[in-house]
């Protein structure tokens, strides 16, 4: 009993007098009994509310009570659905933003790749032009007419590869 009184004092902030004044003791007991009755009623009301929302023990309800309960449930359901729709719209918006970012990144990568291919192609065309210019120069300096110009001077034009070109453009690449 002392533990119950102590818990009551802590939760309610009220102090029970230990003095032997019968009138004060009776007053405090009466106050405690009233508080306990109110707590029991509140607990019962909460339990009934939970049962009502769960659909348990609906036998005691009148038609009007059931209609009111149905309206309350529909209102609650509308709030839940509204929140679900709001969350789904936020997710859709976030996914659209992510889609735009990925599309932009894809376009940038495609443009970069196209530029690199074009630069490589241009480097190859220039290399062929240099090779042709070299051949023309060798033809002009033919020392012996019976010897082919390729045997007079062996110059190897190294065709640039894509790897060589990328290394020259971006020295940080391995």
PDB file of C-alpha atoms in Angstrom:
ATOM      1  CA  UNK A   1       0.000   0.000   0.000  1.00  0.00           C
ATOM      2  CA  UNK A   2       2.855   2.341   0.814  1.00  0.00           C
ATOM      3  CA  UNK A   3       4.290   1.829  -2.673  1.00  0.00           C
ATOM      4  CA  UNK A   4       0.973   2.728  -4.289  1.00  0.00           C
ATOM      5  CA  UNK A   5       0.707   5.870  -2.180  1.00  0.00           C
ATOM      6  CA  UNK A   6       4.281   6.796  -3.034  1.00  0.00           C
ATOM      7  CA  UNK A   7       3.652   6.323  -6.783  1.00  0.00           C
ATOM      8  CA  UNK A   8       0.493   8.399  -6.499  1.00  0.00           C
ATOM      9  CA  UNK A   9       2.383  11.193  -4.760  1.00  0.00           C
ATOM     10  CA  UNK A  10       5.067  11.208  -7.457  1.00  0.00           C
ATOM     11  CA  UNK A  11       2.630  11.175 -10.375  1.00  0.00           C
ATOM     12  CA  UNK A  12       0.098  13.655  -8.997  1.00  0.00           C
ATOM     13  CA  UNK A  13       2.516  15.930  -7.215  1.00  0.00           C
ATOM     14  CA  UNK A  14       0.267  15.836  -4.147  1.00  0.00           C
ATOM     15  CA  UNK A  15       1.596  15.039  -0.739  1.00  0.00           C
ATOM     16  CA  UNK A  16      -0.323  12.886   1.707  1.00  0.00           C
ATOM     17  CA  UNK A  17      -0.043  14.104   5.245  1.00  0.00           C
ATOM     18  CA  UNK A  18       1.308  11.640   7.728  1.00  0.00           C
ATOM     19  CA  UNK A  19      -0.047  13.607  10.649  1.00  0.00           C
ATOM     20  CA  UNK A  20      -2.831  12.098  12.653  1.00  0.00           C
ATOM     21  CA  UNK A  21      -5.442  14.702  11.915  1.00  0.00           C
ATOM     22  CA  UNK A  22      -8.396  12.483  11.046  1.00  0.00           C
ATOM     23  CA  UNK A  23     -10.125  15.171   9.080  1.00  0.00           C
ATOM     24  CA  UNK A  24      -7.122  15.759   6.784  1.00  0.00           C
ATOM     25  CA  UNK A  25      -6.495  12.036   6.380  1.00  0.00           C
ATOM     26  CA  UNK A  26     -10.123  11.452   5.439  1.00  0.00           C
ATOM     27  CA  UNK A  27      -9.986  14.358   3.003  1.00  0.00           C
ATOM     28  CA  UNK A  28      -6.851  12.954   1.325  1.00  0.00           C
ATOM     29  CA  UNK A  29      -8.322   9.456   1.184  1.00  0.00           C
ATOM     30  CA  UNK A  30     -11.466  10.825  -0.392  1.00  0.00           C
ATOM     31  CA  UNK A  31      -9.399  12.813  -2.898  1.00  0.00           C
ATOM     32  CA  UNK A  32      -7.348   9.721  -3.732  1.00  0.00           C
ATOM     33  CA  UNK A  33     -10.476   7.641  -4.225  1.00  0.00           C
ATOM     34  CA  UNK A  34     -11.920  10.288  -6.548  1.00  0.00           C
ATOM     35  CA  UNK A  35      -8.674  10.398  -8.542  1.00  0.00           C
ATOM     36  CA  UNK A  36      -8.627   6.604  -8.775  1.00  0.00           C
ATOM     37  CA  UNK A  37     -12.233   6.562  -9.988  1.00  0.00           C
ATOM     38  CA  UNK A  38     -11.434   9.178 -12.640  1.00  0.00           C
ATOM     39  CA  UNK A  39      -8.394   7.204 -13.775  1.00  0.00           C
ATOM     40  CA  UNK A  40     -10.465   4.017 -14.025  1.00  0.00           C
ATOM     41  CA  UNK A  41     -13.114   5.818 -16.084  1.00  0.00           C
ATOM     42  CA  UNK A  42     -10.457   7.293 -18.369  1.00  0.00           C
ATOM     43  CA  UNK A  43      -8.821   3.885 -18.762  1.00  0.00           C
ATOM     44  CA  UNK A  44     -12.169   2.277 -19.573  1.00  0.00           C
ATOM     45  CA  UNK A  45     -12.987   5.020 -22.077  1.00  0.00           C
ATOM     46  CA  UNK A  46      -9.635   4.528 -23.810  1.00  0.00           C
ATOM     47  CA  UNK A  47     -10.071   0.742 -23.911  1.00  0.00           C
ATOM     48  CA  UNK A  48     -13.562   1.109 -25.395  1.00  0.00           C
ATOM     49  CA  UNK A  49     -12.241   3.575 -27.944  1.00  0.00           C
ATOM     50  CA  UNK A  50      -9.543   1.129 -28.983  1.00  0.00           C
ATOM     51  CA  UNK A  51     -12.062  -1.701 -29.232  1.00  0.00           C
ATOM     52  CA  UNK A  52     -14.380   0.516 -31.248  1.00  0.00           C
ATOM     53  CA  UNK A  53     -11.643   1.462 -33.728  1.00  0.00           C
ATOM     54  CA  UNK A  54     -10.597  -2.162 -34.026  1.00  0.00           C
ATOM     55  CA  UNK A  55     -14.204  -3.203 -34.642  1.00  0.00           C
ATOM     56  CA  UNK A  56     -14.410  -5.397 -31.541  1.00  0.00           C
ATOM     57  CA  UNK A  57     -17.538  -5.601 -29.388  1.00  0.00           C
ATOM     58  CA  UNK A  58     -19.895  -3.644 -31.665  1.00  0.00           C
ATOM     59  CA  UNK A  59     -23.023  -5.342 -30.273  1.00  0.00           C
ATOM     60  CA  UNK A  60     -23.882  -2.534 -27.867  1.00  0.00           C
ATOM     61  CA  UNK A  61     -23.943   0.203 -30.534  1.00  0.00           C
ATOM     62  CA  UNK A  62     -27.104   1.719 -31.974  1.00  0.00           C
ATOM     63  CA  UNK A  63     -27.457   2.454 -35.668  1.00  0.00           C
ATOM     64  CA  UNK A  64     -26.706   6.161 -35.151  1.00  0.00           C
ATOM     65  CA  UNK A  65     -23.572   5.331 -33.176  1.00  0.00           C
ATOM     66  CA  UNK A  66     -22.413   2.972 -35.905  1.00  0.00           C
ATOM     67  CA  UNK A  67     -23.065   5.610 -38.589  1.00  0.00           C
ATOM     68  CA  UNK A  68     -21.076   8.181 -36.598  1.00  0.00           C
ATOM     69  CA  UNK A  69     -18.290   5.657 -36.086  1.00  0.00           C
ATOM     70  CA  UNK A  70     -18.269   4.915 -39.821  1.00  0.00           C
ATOM     71  CA  UNK A  71     -17.935   8.640 -40.609  1.00  0.00           C
ATOM     72  CA  UNK A  72     -15.037   8.954 -38.164  1.00  0.00           C
ATOM     73  CA  UNK A  73     -13.310   5.955 -39.734  1.00  0.00           C
ATOM     74  CA  UNK A  74     -13.862   7.319 -43.253  1.00  0.00           C
ATOM     75  CA  UNK A  75     -12.432  10.667 -42.170  1.00  0.00           C
ATOM     76  CA  UNK A  76      -9.398   8.930 -40.665  1.00  0.00           C
ATOM     77  CA  UNK A  77      -9.007   6.809 -43.788  1.00  0.00           C
ATOM     78  CA  UNK A  78      -9.156   9.925 -45.978  1.00  0.00           C
ATOM     79  CA  UNK A  79      -6.360  11.494 -43.907  1.00  0.00           C
ATOM     80  CA  UNK A  80      -4.236   8.345 -44.236  1.00  0.00           C
ATOM     81  CA  UNK A  81      -4.796   8.170 -47.997  1.00  0.00           C
ATOM     82  CA  UNK A  82      -4.046  11.870 -48.366  1.00  0.00           C
ATOM     83  CA  UNK A  83      -0.727  11.393 -46.577  1.00  0.00           C
ATOM     84  CA  UNK A  84       0.064   8.339 -48.725  1.00  0.00           C
ATOM     85  CA  UNK A  85      -0.626  10.310 -51.898  1.00  0.00           C
ATOM     86  CA  UNK A  86       1.546  13.156 -50.627  1.00  0.00           C
ATOM     87  CA  UNK A  87       4.439  10.769 -49.949  1.00  0.00           C
ATOM     88  CA  UNK A  88       4.041   9.080 -53.340  1.00  0.00           C
ATOM     89  CA  UNK A  89       4.053  12.464 -55.088  1.00  0.00           C
ATOM     90  CA  UNK A  90       7.258  13.394 -53.263  1.00  0.00           C
ATOM     91  CA  UNK A  91       8.848  10.110 -54.347  1.00  0.00           C
ATOM     92  CA  UNK A  92       7.744  10.657 -57.953  1.00  0.00           C
ATOM     93  CA  UNK A  93       9.152  14.188 -57.902  1.00  0.00           C
ATOM     94  CA  UNK A  94      12.470  12.937 -56.491  1.00  0.00           C
ATOM     95  CA  UNK A  95      12.636  10.205 -59.144  1.00  0.00           C
ATOM     96  CA  UNK A  96      11.937  12.735 -61.916  1.00  0.00           C
ATOM     97  CA  UNK A  97      14.760  14.928 -60.645  1.00  0.00           C
ATOM     98  CA  UNK A  98      17.050  11.900 -60.539  1.00  0.00           C
ATOM     99  CA  UNK A  99      15.943  10.955 -64.075  1.00  0.00           C
ATOM    100  CA  UNK A 100      16.795  14.461 -65.360  1.00  0.00           C
ATOM    101  CA  UNK A 101      20.205  14.324 -63.711  1.00  0.00           C
ATOM    102  CA  UNK A 102      20.927  10.903 -65.224  1.00  0.00           C
ATOM    103  CA  UNK A 103      19.745  12.043 -68.667  1.00  0.00           C
ATOM    104  CA  UNK A 104      22.029  15.095 -68.507  1.00  0.00           C
ATOM    105  CA  UNK A 105      24.926  12.908 -67.422  1.00  0.00           C
ATOM    106  CA  UNK A 106      24.195  10.491 -70.273  1.00  0.00           C
ATOM    107  CA  UNK A 107      24.112  13.358 -72.795  1.00  0.00           C
ATOM    108  CA  UNK A 108      27.395  14.738 -71.446  1.00  0.00           C
ATOM    109  CA  UNK A 109      29.058  11.323 -71.648  1.00  0.00           C
ATOM    110  CA  UNK A 110      27.719  10.761 -75.169  1.00  0.00           C
ATOM    111  CA  UNK A 111      29.001  14.176 -76.275  1.00  0.00           C
ATOM    112  CA  UNK A 112      32.384  13.508 -74.687  1.00  0.00           C
ATOM    113  CA  UNK A 113      32.622  10.115 -76.408  1.00  0.00           C
ATOM    114  CA  UNK A 114      31.599  11.618 -79.769  1.00  0.00           C
ATOM    115  CA  UNK A 115      34.225  14.366 -79.422  1.00  0.00           C
ATOM    116  CA  UNK A 116      36.925  11.811 -78.592  1.00  0.00           C
ATOM    117  CA  UNK A 117      35.986   9.654 -81.593  1.00  0.00           C
ATOM    118  CA  UNK A 118      36.028  12.700 -83.869  1.00  0.00           C
ATOM    119  CA  UNK A 119      39.399  13.827 -82.491  1.00  0.00           C
ATOM    120  CA  UNK A 120      40.792  10.329 -82.987  1.00  0.00           C
ATOM    121  CA  UNK A 121      39.398  10.208 -86.519  1.00  0.00           C
ATOM    122  CA  UNK A 122      40.856  13.650 -87.300  1.00  0.00           C
ATOM    123  CA  UNK A 123      44.212  12.573 -85.900  1.00  0.00           C
ATOM    124  CA  UNK A 124      44.097   9.483 -88.157  1.00  0.00           C
ATOM    125  CA  UNK A 125      43.242  11.570 -91.237  1.00  0.00           C
ATOM    126  CA  UNK A 126      46.086  13.968 -90.458  1.00  0.00           C
ATOM    127  CA  UNK A 127      48.422  11.000 -90.046  1.00  0.00           C
ATOM    128  CA  UNK A 128      47.416   9.664 -93.456  1.00  0.00           C
ATOM    129  CA  UNK A 129      47.975  13.107 -94.969  1.00  0.00           C
ATOM    130  CA  UNK A 130      51.428  13.205 -93.392  1.00  0.00           C
ATOM    131  CA  UNK A 131      52.149   9.747 -94.777  1.00  0.00           C
ATOM    132  CA  UNK A 132      51.068  10.830 -98.244  1.00  0.00           C
ATOM    133  CA  UNK A 133      53.172  14.009 -97.974  1.00  0.00           C
ATOM    134  CA  UNK A 134      56.136  11.888 -96.946  1.00  0.00           C
ATOM    135  CA  UNK A 135      55.627   9.587 -99.923  1.00  0.00           C
ATOM    136  CA  UNK A 136      55.381  12.576-102.256  1.00  0.00           C
ATOM    137  CA  UNK A 137      58.608  14.020-100.825  1.00  0.00           C
ATOM    138  CA  UNK A 138      60.354  10.695-101.249  1.00  0.00           C
ATOM    139  CA  UNK A 139      59.154  10.468-104.833  1.00  0.00           C
ATOM    140  CA  UNK A 140      60.649  13.901-105.504  1.00  0.00           C
ATOM    141  CA  UNK A 141      64.025  12.818-104.123  1.00  0.00           C
ATOM    142  CA  UNK A 142      64.381   9.570-105.981  1.00  0.00           C
ATOM    143  CA  UNK A 143      68.160   9.093-106.156  1.00  0.00           C
ATOM    144  CA  UNK A 144      68.135   6.004-108.234  1.00  0.00           C
ATOM    145  CA  UNK A 145      65.323   5.436-110.629  1.00  0.00           C
ATOM    146  CA  UNK A 146      65.590   1.688-110.481  1.00  0.00           C
ATOM    147  CA  UNK A 147      65.409   1.633-106.651  1.00  0.00           C
ATOM    148  CA  UNK A 148      62.075   2.075-104.992  1.00  0.00           C
ATOM    149  CA  UNK A 149      61.926   5.119-102.763  1.00  0.00           C
ATOM    150  CA  UNK A 150      60.972   3.044 -99.761  1.00  0.00           C
ATOM    151  CA  UNK A 151      64.383   1.349 -99.720  1.00  0.00           C
ATOM    152  CA  UNK A 152      66.305   4.631 -99.809  1.00  0.00           C
ATOM    153  CA  UNK A 153      64.974   5.950 -96.564  1.00  0.00           C
ATOM    154  CA  UNK A 154      62.942   3.918 -94.168  1.00  0.00           C
ATOM    155  CA  UNK A 155      60.822   6.310 -92.146  1.00  0.00           C
ATOM    156  CA  UNK A 156      58.073   4.763 -90.182  1.00  0.00           C
ATOM    157  CA  UNK A 157      55.140   6.977 -89.572  1.00  0.00           C
ATOM    158  CA  UNK A 158      53.540   5.762 -86.411  1.00  0.00           C
ATOM    159  CA  UNK A 159      49.816   6.088 -86.631  1.00  0.00           C
ATOM    160  CA  UNK A 160      48.544   7.504 -83.379  1.00  0.00           C
ATOM    161  CA  UNK A 161      46.288   5.162 -81.488  1.00  0.00           C
ATOM    162  CA  UNK A 162      43.309   6.171 -79.429  1.00  0.00           C
ATOM    163  CA  UNK A 163      45.245   5.343 -76.263  1.00  0.00           C
ATOM    164  CA  UNK A 164      48.158   7.590 -77.296  1.00  0.00           C
ATOM    165  CA  UNK A 165      45.795  10.392 -78.110  1.00  0.00           C
ATOM    166  CA  UNK A 166      43.878  10.101 -74.848  1.00  0.00           C
ATOM    167  CA  UNK A 167      47.132  10.064 -72.878  1.00  0.00           C
ATOM    168  CA  UNK A 168      48.293  13.197 -74.660  1.00  0.00           C
ATOM    169  CA  UNK A 169      44.971  14.944 -73.953  1.00  0.00           C
ATOM    170  CA  UNK A 170      44.640  13.793 -70.341  1.00  0.00           C
ATOM    171  CA  UNK A 171      48.014  13.056 -68.704  1.00  0.00           C
ATOM    172  CA  UNK A 172      46.340  12.004 -65.427  1.00  0.00           C
ATOM    173  CA  UNK A 173      44.880   8.883 -67.073  1.00  0.00           C
ATOM    174  CA  UNK A 174      46.816   5.632 -66.508  1.00  0.00           C
TER     175      UNK A 174
END
